[in-house]
Amino acid sequence: VSKRIVVVGGLAAGPSAASKAARTNGSASVVLLEKSPHTSYGICEIPYFISGEVDGSRLVSYTPDALKERKQVDARAHHLVEEISPGKRFVSVRNLKTGKTNQEYYDRLILATGARSKRLNVEGEDARNLFFVRWLDDAYQLKTYLQEEKPKTAVVIGAGYVGLEMTEALTRCGLQVTVLHKSSLPLSYMEHEVRERIRSIIDGQGVQFHGMVRTEGFVLGRDRKVTHVVTSEGTFDCDLVIECVGVEPQTELATAVGIRTGSFGGILADQRQETNIDNILAAGDCCEVRNIINKKMMYLPLATISSKTGWVAGENAAGGNAVFRGAIRAIAIRVFGLEVIQVGISSEEARDSGFDVVVDSITAWSKVGIMPGATKLTVVTIADRKSKRLLGANIYGSEGAVLRGNTLAVAIQQGISVDDIQQWDLAYSPPFTPLWDPILVAANSLRKKL
Ligand SMILES: Cc1cc2nc3c(=O)[nH]c(=O)nc-3n(C[C@H](O)[C@H](O)[C@H](O)COP(=O)(O)OP(=O)(O)OC[C@H]3O[C@@H](n4cnc5c(N)ncnc54)[C@H](O)[C@@H]3O)c2cc1C
């Protein structure tokens, strides 16, 4: 059946949904509307663009023209969707270049409006040298500022993964970086020993980390530039501020027409990514997601989930029957020389969810110990004593952590017991792994504790 599918949002979930819809139903007419000048770009690569590791000209994967030519999606940048009329099935769209509005009719509408940076809402937050890291234009502006104004010191507010990636990027650019964080250690959801290790890694790079700090405002000097960050723990001088205090779902279009949201403010879609309003689906960072392990809803704004939920929404909008089962939380990060991955739930979340929690930690060689470049990996595992099921894991080391963590992510998603993991037949070859892979060593050790 020929259908008209309109997608709002053109970054990760939107292009994934639109391309999948066009592939699923070759006769569908698929329109993608994006308010910014850019579509389908690598936001996750921005810290590496700032550090100089990635060439800025390669950040955009699909321009609107490429989406048209290669994905058969009528993609339009500079198009802001202002309103949905669910009864008459159209959206009101403003062309931000001409200022004109028009109506786009749909058979199915997919909302992929994403998330915006949270703000502290304190004095001076609109300073010229204060940057958020959320959109491509933020990155271009920051890069230009670094090149033209040559700041020497930076304060990064927030030590989540984006804050840490930006800390590394600015340090690589030669800036002296101070990190201000609301809790005593960087990141959340990781186990205490891993967070301590990350703290010691950034300390070792000369980064000043201050925990338990509440930012209260910014003192601006000449040219509306921040000169000092005022906090509960004193004042910090700087030439540049990066604010990375998280993101929040953008759901104004959705809530205006009665689309249900959850306790985190994200859209509640079902497994087919359908909302409670007929013919409207939603995907990506504007949605909440179900945790497969404890069945609780969570807000997990990640590209991995955006592209998968986008895919499911696109297929279903085009008449298919796809399902998104949920997520476990799988996050990897490079902190200077350290590879870190966290999969599944933390020991604290596991306790809160009523599991009888056992936590174990082992250290093992990443490859045969006498091979050049062999380093130690630490594997922290979290399991349920009753079912012997693996609930979560953190792995860190100089190399080989992330893909091992992804292997354990499969076990966590499939509800595989620690006894079964210990039986896994994994490859052994001296340049890559020791005879007993660290994840087998971890499973053996955890079994004893269980
Ligand atoms: C620095 C950084 C690093 C990251 N690294 C990782 C990583 O390593 N791994 C990972 O999994 N995730 C990572 N993420 C998260 C990932 O980028 C997001 O989860 C992903 O971009 C979400 O995609 P989305 O399409 O759902 O939403 P968004 O990226 O928020 O895109 C929504 C789009 O919709 C547009 N829009 C909104 N409202 C309207 C409207 N009314 N009309 C028209 N257009 C509209 C917006 O302009 C935007 O382009 C990172 C994020 C950042 C900022």
XYZ file of C-alpha atoms and ligand atoms in Angstrom:
503
model
C 0.000 0.000 0.000
C 1.278 3.443 -0.838
C 1.773 5.531 2.294
C 2.961 8.936 3.302
C 5.322 8.787 6.242
C 6.577 11.969 7.897
C 9.560 11.870 10.258
C 10.373 14.777 12.612
C 14.060 14.988 13.551
C 17.049 14.233 11.347
C 19.959 13.227 13.542
C 20.149 9.557 14.566
C 16.695 8.049 15.168
C 15.033 10.091 12.377
C 17.269 9.071 9.453
C 17.271 5.470 10.707
C 13.445 5.452 10.786
C 13.061 7.210 7.436
C 15.543 4.980 5.588
C 14.027 1.825 7.048
C 10.527 2.969 6.130
C 11.593 3.670 2.536
C 13.282 0.249 2.318
C 10.322 -1.576 3.863
C 7.763 -0.051 1.531
C 9.275 0.981 -1.795
C 6.119 2.824 -2.828
C 5.877 4.881 0.380
C 6.633 8.563 0.202
C 8.933 9.364 3.134
C 9.558 12.950 4.224
C 12.106 13.876 6.918
C 11.962 17.321 8.536
C 14.920 18.705 10.463
C 15.057 22.190 11.923
C 18.854 22.544 11.929
C 21.042 22.893 8.804
C 22.438 19.366 9.254
C 21.148 15.817 9.057
C 22.619 12.464 10.077
C 25.976 13.369 11.613
C 28.338 11.809 14.111
C 27.612 13.584 17.366
C 29.486 10.852 19.265
C 32.665 11.732 17.344
C 32.575 15.381 18.398
C 35.050 15.021 21.297
C 37.472 13.430 18.797
C 36.854 16.231 16.297
C 37.698 18.742 19.046
C 40.855 16.823 19.980
C 41.914 16.741 16.315
C 41.711 12.952 15.945
C 38.769 13.164 13.528
C 38.558 15.316 10.412
C 35.576 17.689 10.669
C 34.701 17.291 6.988
C 33.837 13.641 7.646
C 31.352 14.156 10.483
C 28.229 14.258 8.327
C 27.155 10.793 7.153
C 24.146 11.807 5.048
C 23.325 15.312 3.909
C 19.679 15.893 2.878
C 20.772 15.352 -0.757
C 22.482 12.064 0.113
C 19.365 10.915 1.971
C 17.360 11.682 -1.175
C 19.706 9.982 -3.581
C 20.834 7.004 -1.550
C 17.931 6.349 0.813
C 14.939 7.630 -1.177
C 14.023 9.951 1.692
C 12.770 13.453 0.914
C 14.908 15.108 3.627
C 14.555 18.823 4.297
C 16.881 20.760 6.609
C 15.872 24.148 8.085
C 12.317 22.826 8.547
C 10.842 23.237 12.018
C 7.725 21.272 12.881
C 5.612 23.550 15.045
C 2.440 21.581 15.634
C 0.733 18.260 15.069
C -2.930 17.958 14.109
C -3.624 14.308 14.880
C -7.308 14.470 13.859
C -6.590 15.743 10.341
C -3.215 13.974 10.247
C -0.916 16.804 9.294
C 1.999 18.698 10.830
C 2.562 22.444 10.496
C 6.058 23.126 9.267
C 7.996 26.383 9.132
C 10.711 26.757 6.545
C 13.293 28.617 8.618
C 14.964 30.053 5.510
C 11.857 31.605 3.978
C 9.774 31.963 7.152
C 6.816 30.358 5.339
C 4.666 27.640 6.925
C 2.879 24.784 5.247
C 1.125 21.576 6.158
C 2.531 18.115 5.568
C -0.064 15.342 5.594
C 0.815 11.911 6.926
C -0.545 8.411 7.161
C 2.064 7.704 9.838
C 4.094 10.240 11.792
C 7.369 9.368 13.532
C 8.639 11.688 16.253
C 12.427 11.577 16.588
C 12.831 14.960 18.254
C 15.633 13.800 20.549
C 17.035 15.553 23.594
C 18.492 18.924 24.459
C 21.284 19.782 26.900
C 20.115 20.386 30.434
C 21.027 23.799 31.769
C 21.987 24.832 35.264
C 19.765 27.940 35.015
C 22.266 30.118 36.852
C 23.570 33.641 36.287
C 25.891 34.088 33.284
C 25.063 30.857 31.465
C 24.736 32.678 28.115
C 28.426 33.717 28.153
C 30.386 33.729 24.902
C 32.983 31.268 26.151
C 30.495 28.809 27.657
C 29.715 25.861 25.408
C 27.313 22.954 25.397
C 28.268 19.879 23.428
C 25.107 18.654 21.801
C 24.797 19.713 18.166
C 27.209 19.963 15.263
C 27.048 23.757 15.365
C 28.113 23.672 19.053
C 31.165 21.708 17.981
C 32.042 24.069 15.112
C 31.701 27.089 17.419
C 33.879 25.504 20.098
C 36.531 24.486 17.563
C 36.637 28.021 16.133
C 36.864 29.504 19.627
C 39.786 27.206 20.501
C 41.603 28.142 17.287
C 40.971 31.878 17.423
C 41.053 32.735 21.119
C 43.571 30.095 22.224
C 42.230 29.614 25.780
C 44.682 28.080 28.230
C 42.383 26.884 30.990
C 38.963 25.238 30.943
C 36.358 24.232 33.477
C 34.247 21.213 32.529
C 31.038 21.005 34.530
C 29.782 17.435 34.833
C 31.840 14.248 34.786
C 29.438 11.994 32.933
C 30.843 10.305 29.851
C 30.535 13.400 27.635
C 32.253 15.542 30.304
C 35.091 13.031 30.542
C 35.470 12.772 26.765
C 35.610 16.563 26.548
C 38.126 16.677 29.418
C 40.386 14.355 27.474
C 39.874 16.307 24.225
C 40.733 19.674 25.789
C 43.727 18.208 27.631
C 44.973 16.853 24.291
C 44.560 20.394 22.894
C 46.960 21.581 25.604
C 44.470 23.189 28.010
C 44.681 22.880 31.767
C 41.306 21.355 32.678
C 39.374 21.518 35.938
C 36.383 19.203 36.319
C 33.542 20.086 38.671
C 31.181 17.249 39.496
C 28.116 16.900 41.685
C 29.175 13.566 43.279
C 32.448 12.505 44.790
C 33.576 10.425 41.781
C 33.124 10.632 37.985
C 30.300 8.828 36.153
C 27.300 7.110 37.635
C 26.035 3.527 37.336
C 29.596 2.198 37.413
C 30.972 0.373 40.438
C 32.905 2.341 43.042
C 36.316 0.809 42.236
C 35.927 1.613 38.537
C 34.987 5.208 39.261
C 38.018 5.489 41.557
C 40.237 4.117 38.821
C 38.896 6.689 36.349
C 39.506 9.417 38.910
C 43.115 8.286 39.329
C 43.614 8.204 35.542
C 42.455 11.800 35.090
C 44.481 12.910 38.135
C 47.522 11.323 36.479
C 46.966 13.535 33.413
C 47.129 16.709 35.501
C 43.348 17.294 35.429
C 42.008 18.929 38.608
C 38.932 16.967 39.709
C 36.624 18.466 42.335
C 33.756 16.312 43.569
C 30.637 17.254 45.580
C 30.571 20.668 43.904
C 27.426 22.627 43.067
C 27.871 25.309 40.404
C 26.104 28.482 41.501
C 26.888 30.955 38.740
C 29.413 32.533 36.396
C 31.231 35.835 36.761
C 31.484 37.524 33.355
C 34.185 39.979 32.405
C 34.871 41.858 29.181
C 33.083 40.644 26.002
C 30.592 38.602 28.041
C 33.172 35.960 28.801
C 33.212 33.866 31.971
C 36.270 34.659 34.062
C 35.272 32.672 37.175
C 32.930 29.822 37.972
C 31.264 30.323 41.341
C 30.516 27.120 43.219
C 29.567 25.777 46.638
C 33.265 24.905 47.065
C 34.814 28.213 46.012
C 35.614 30.053 42.806
C 37.497 28.664 39.801
C 39.228 30.852 37.184
C 39.022 29.842 33.550
C 39.202 30.954 29.913
C 36.522 28.518 28.753
C 33.587 26.571 30.235
C 32.045 23.362 28.924
C 28.699 22.497 30.479
C 27.859 18.783 30.301
C 25.198 18.187 32.928
C 23.098 15.761 30.943
C 20.227 15.934 28.487
C 16.445 15.972 28.706
C 13.884 14.679 26.197
C 12.320 17.213 23.798
C 8.652 16.299 23.920
C 6.758 19.580 23.562
C 5.243 18.597 20.189
C 4.160 15.264 21.630
C 2.729 16.397 24.949
C 0.755 19.174 23.219
C -1.373 16.468 21.571
C -1.662 14.227 24.614
C 1.093 11.719 23.890
C 1.905 9.986 27.173
C 5.259 10.553 28.850
C 6.854 8.752 31.799
C 8.464 9.750 35.065
C 11.671 10.852 33.269
C 9.665 13.067 30.903
C 10.318 10.841 27.869
C 7.624 9.532 25.505
C 6.212 6.129 26.470
C 6.043 4.053 23.302
C 5.193 0.351 23.124
C 7.432 -2.394 21.745
C 6.421 -1.395 18.216
C 7.422 2.206 19.072
C 3.772 3.269 18.775
C 2.492 5.992 21.069
C -0.977 6.194 22.612
C -2.120 8.451 19.720
C -3.195 6.678 16.522
C -0.708 6.729 13.653
C 2.031 8.447 15.694
C 5.214 6.554 16.523
C 8.268 7.792 18.403
C 11.915 6.779 18.614
C 15.263 7.780 20.066
C 16.263 10.206 22.792
C 12.741 11.654 23.079
C 11.557 8.282 24.462
C 12.018 6.297 27.634
C 13.105 2.680 27.336
C 12.376 -0.497 29.278
C 15.250 -2.137 31.126
C 15.286 -5.817 30.165
C 16.810 -6.863 33.504
C 14.584 -5.247 36.127
C 11.706 -4.320 33.767
C 11.793 -0.723 35.015
C 11.528 2.229 32.659
C 14.694 4.270 32.299
C 15.904 7.255 30.332
C 18.894 6.138 28.317
C 19.782 8.672 25.631
C 22.200 6.686 23.488
C 22.816 6.473 19.752
C 22.643 2.673 19.923
C 19.066 2.775 21.185
C 18.078 5.702 18.960
C 19.084 3.953 15.784
C 17.422 0.668 16.808
C 14.157 2.226 17.946
C 14.232 4.384 14.795
C 14.594 1.275 12.687
C 11.641 -0.399 14.441
C 9.445 2.704 14.147
C 10.345 3.064 10.457
C 9.557 -0.544 9.633
C 6.231 -0.463 11.480
C 5.204 2.882 10.023
C 5.711 1.332 6.581
C 3.466 -1.638 7.392
C 6.000 -4.004 8.963
C 5.945 -5.830 12.261
C 9.169 -5.076 14.129
C 9.688 -5.127 17.884
C 12.166 -3.363 20.192
C 12.624 -5.515 23.266
C 14.365 -2.970 25.482
C 17.895 -2.296 26.625
C 20.305 -3.200 29.404
C 22.504 -0.052 29.349
C 25.781 -0.653 27.542
C 28.195 2.253 27.660
C 31.836 2.333 26.670
C 34.258 5.179 27.110
C 37.921 5.921 26.562
C 39.437 7.926 29.399
C 42.915 8.839 28.204
C 44.643 5.442 27.953
C 41.893 3.521 29.743
C 39.158 1.514 27.994
C 36.066 1.224 30.175
C 32.757 -0.507 29.584
C 29.686 -0.844 31.732
C 26.920 -3.281 30.779
C 23.726 -4.134 32.630
C 22.668 -2.757 35.980
C 24.869 -1.589 38.854
C 25.056 -3.375 42.204
C 23.051 -0.524 43.730
C 20.305 -0.761 41.102
C 20.294 -4.541 41.506
C 19.764 -4.230 45.272
C 17.018 -1.638 44.707
C 15.373 -4.062 42.289
C 15.227 -6.773 44.956
C 18.005 -9.082 43.732
C 20.224 -10.935 46.228
C 23.377 -9.264 44.930
C 26.873 -10.738 44.758
C 29.716 -8.558 43.447
C 33.098 -9.912 42.466
C 36.225 -8.441 40.922
C 39.189 -10.134 39.243
C 42.275 -9.000 37.381
C 43.688 -11.031 34.487
C 45.994 -10.636 31.489
C 44.405 -9.234 28.328
C 46.531 -11.676 26.271
C 49.251 -14.194 27.115
C 51.360 -12.433 29.758
C 54.700 -12.897 28.004
C 53.412 -11.433 24.719
C 54.521 -7.872 23.907
C 51.932 -5.325 24.992
C 50.115 -7.644 27.408
C 48.302 -5.607 30.058
C 45.984 -6.354 32.952
C 42.207 -6.127 32.695
C 39.866 -5.811 35.651
C 36.457 -7.451 35.390
C 33.830 -6.560 37.990
C 30.745 -8.765 37.878
C 27.347 -8.372 39.515
C 25.067 -11.393 39.841
C 21.911 -12.634 41.546
C 22.585 -15.386 44.108
C 19.191 -17.027 43.682
C 19.034 -17.389 39.886
C 22.842 -17.260 39.413
C 22.123 -14.849 36.594
C 24.629 -12.213 35.545
C 23.047 -8.764 36.023
C 25.885 -6.411 35.205
C 29.611 -6.047 34.540
C 32.262 -3.350 34.379
C 35.548 -4.025 32.598
C 38.539 -1.720 32.335
C 42.137 -1.834 31.178
C 44.448 -0.514 28.500
C 43.008 -2.760 25.810
C 40.494 -5.515 25.206
C 37.867 -4.291 27.680
C 35.083 -3.100 25.395
C 34.550 -6.142 23.192
C 34.697 -8.447 26.212
C 32.101 -6.259 27.887
C 29.935 -6.564 24.793
C 30.210 -10.352 25.060
C 28.950 -10.202 28.636
C 26.191 -7.819 27.468
C 24.783 -10.718 25.433
C 24.803 -12.961 28.515
C 23.002 -10.296 30.538
C 20.350 -9.752 27.865
C 19.734 -13.440 27.386
C 19.582 -14.159 31.134
C 22.482 -16.628 30.907
C 23.663 -18.047 34.251
C 27.196 -17.676 35.538
C 27.552 -21.495 35.384
C 26.839 -21.366 31.657
C 29.219 -18.469 31.028
C 31.991 -20.440 32.677
C 31.379 -23.215 30.084
C 31.700 -20.898 27.071
C 34.046 -22.078 24.366
C 36.065 -18.951 23.540
C 39.084 -18.697 21.243
C 42.623 -18.666 22.577
C 45.611 -17.258 20.709
C 48.587 -15.567 22.438
C 48.453 -12.216 20.574
C 44.761 -11.778 21.448
C 43.731 -13.712 24.537
C 45.211 -15.806 27.311
C 44.258 -19.512 27.505
C 41.513 -18.624 29.973
C 39.904 -15.443 28.757
C 39.399 -12.798 31.506
C 35.628 -13.239 31.233
C 35.993 -16.977 31.945
C 38.300 -16.191 34.867
C 35.660 -13.748 36.123
C 32.852 -16.302 35.746
C 34.879 -18.948 37.620
C 35.620 -16.592 40.465
C 32.027 -15.380 40.669
C 30.710 -18.984 40.731
C 32.754 -19.644 43.847
C 31.238 -16.610 45.538
C 27.735 -17.596 44.518
C 29.343 14.419 22.696
C 28.419 13.252 22.622
C 28.933 11.974 22.544
C 28.090 10.875 22.470
N 28.653 9.632 22.398
C 27.850 8.550 22.317
C 28.410 7.243 22.217
O 29.639 7.077 22.213
N 27.561 6.192 22.141
C 26.197 6.345 22.120
O 25.475 5.341 22.022
N 25.640 7.582 22.195
C 26.417 8.679 22.298
N 25.864 9.930 22.373
C 24.391 10.072 22.390
C 23.798 10.164 20.981
O 24.414 11.198 20.301
C 22.305 10.409 21.068
O 21.714 9.350 21.771
C 21.678 10.504 19.683
O 22.154 11.609 18.996
C 20.171 10.594 19.789
O 19.618 10.677 18.529
P 18.128 11.131 18.300
O 17.955 11.209 16.816
O 17.187 10.294 19.067
O 18.011 12.574 18.962
P 18.867 13.889 18.755
O 20.269 13.566 18.517
O 18.525 14.795 19.860
O 18.269 14.483 17.392
C 16.986 15.040 17.327
C 16.903 15.914 16.089
O 15.578 16.393 15.973
C 15.586 17.762 15.584
N 14.326 18.354 16.026
C 13.852 18.421 17.294
N 12.639 19.010 17.321
C 12.340 19.310 16.037
C 11.215 19.948 15.416
N 10.171 20.345 16.124
N 11.225 20.089 14.080
C 12.292 19.672 13.344
N 13.378 19.081 13.872
C 13.401 18.891 15.202
C 16.813 18.312 16.300
O 17.281 19.487 15.682
C 17.800 17.143 16.176
O 18.591 17.238 15.011
C 26.686 11.058 22.454
C 26.149 12.347 22.560
C 27.002 13.440 22.645
C 26.408 14.816 22.751
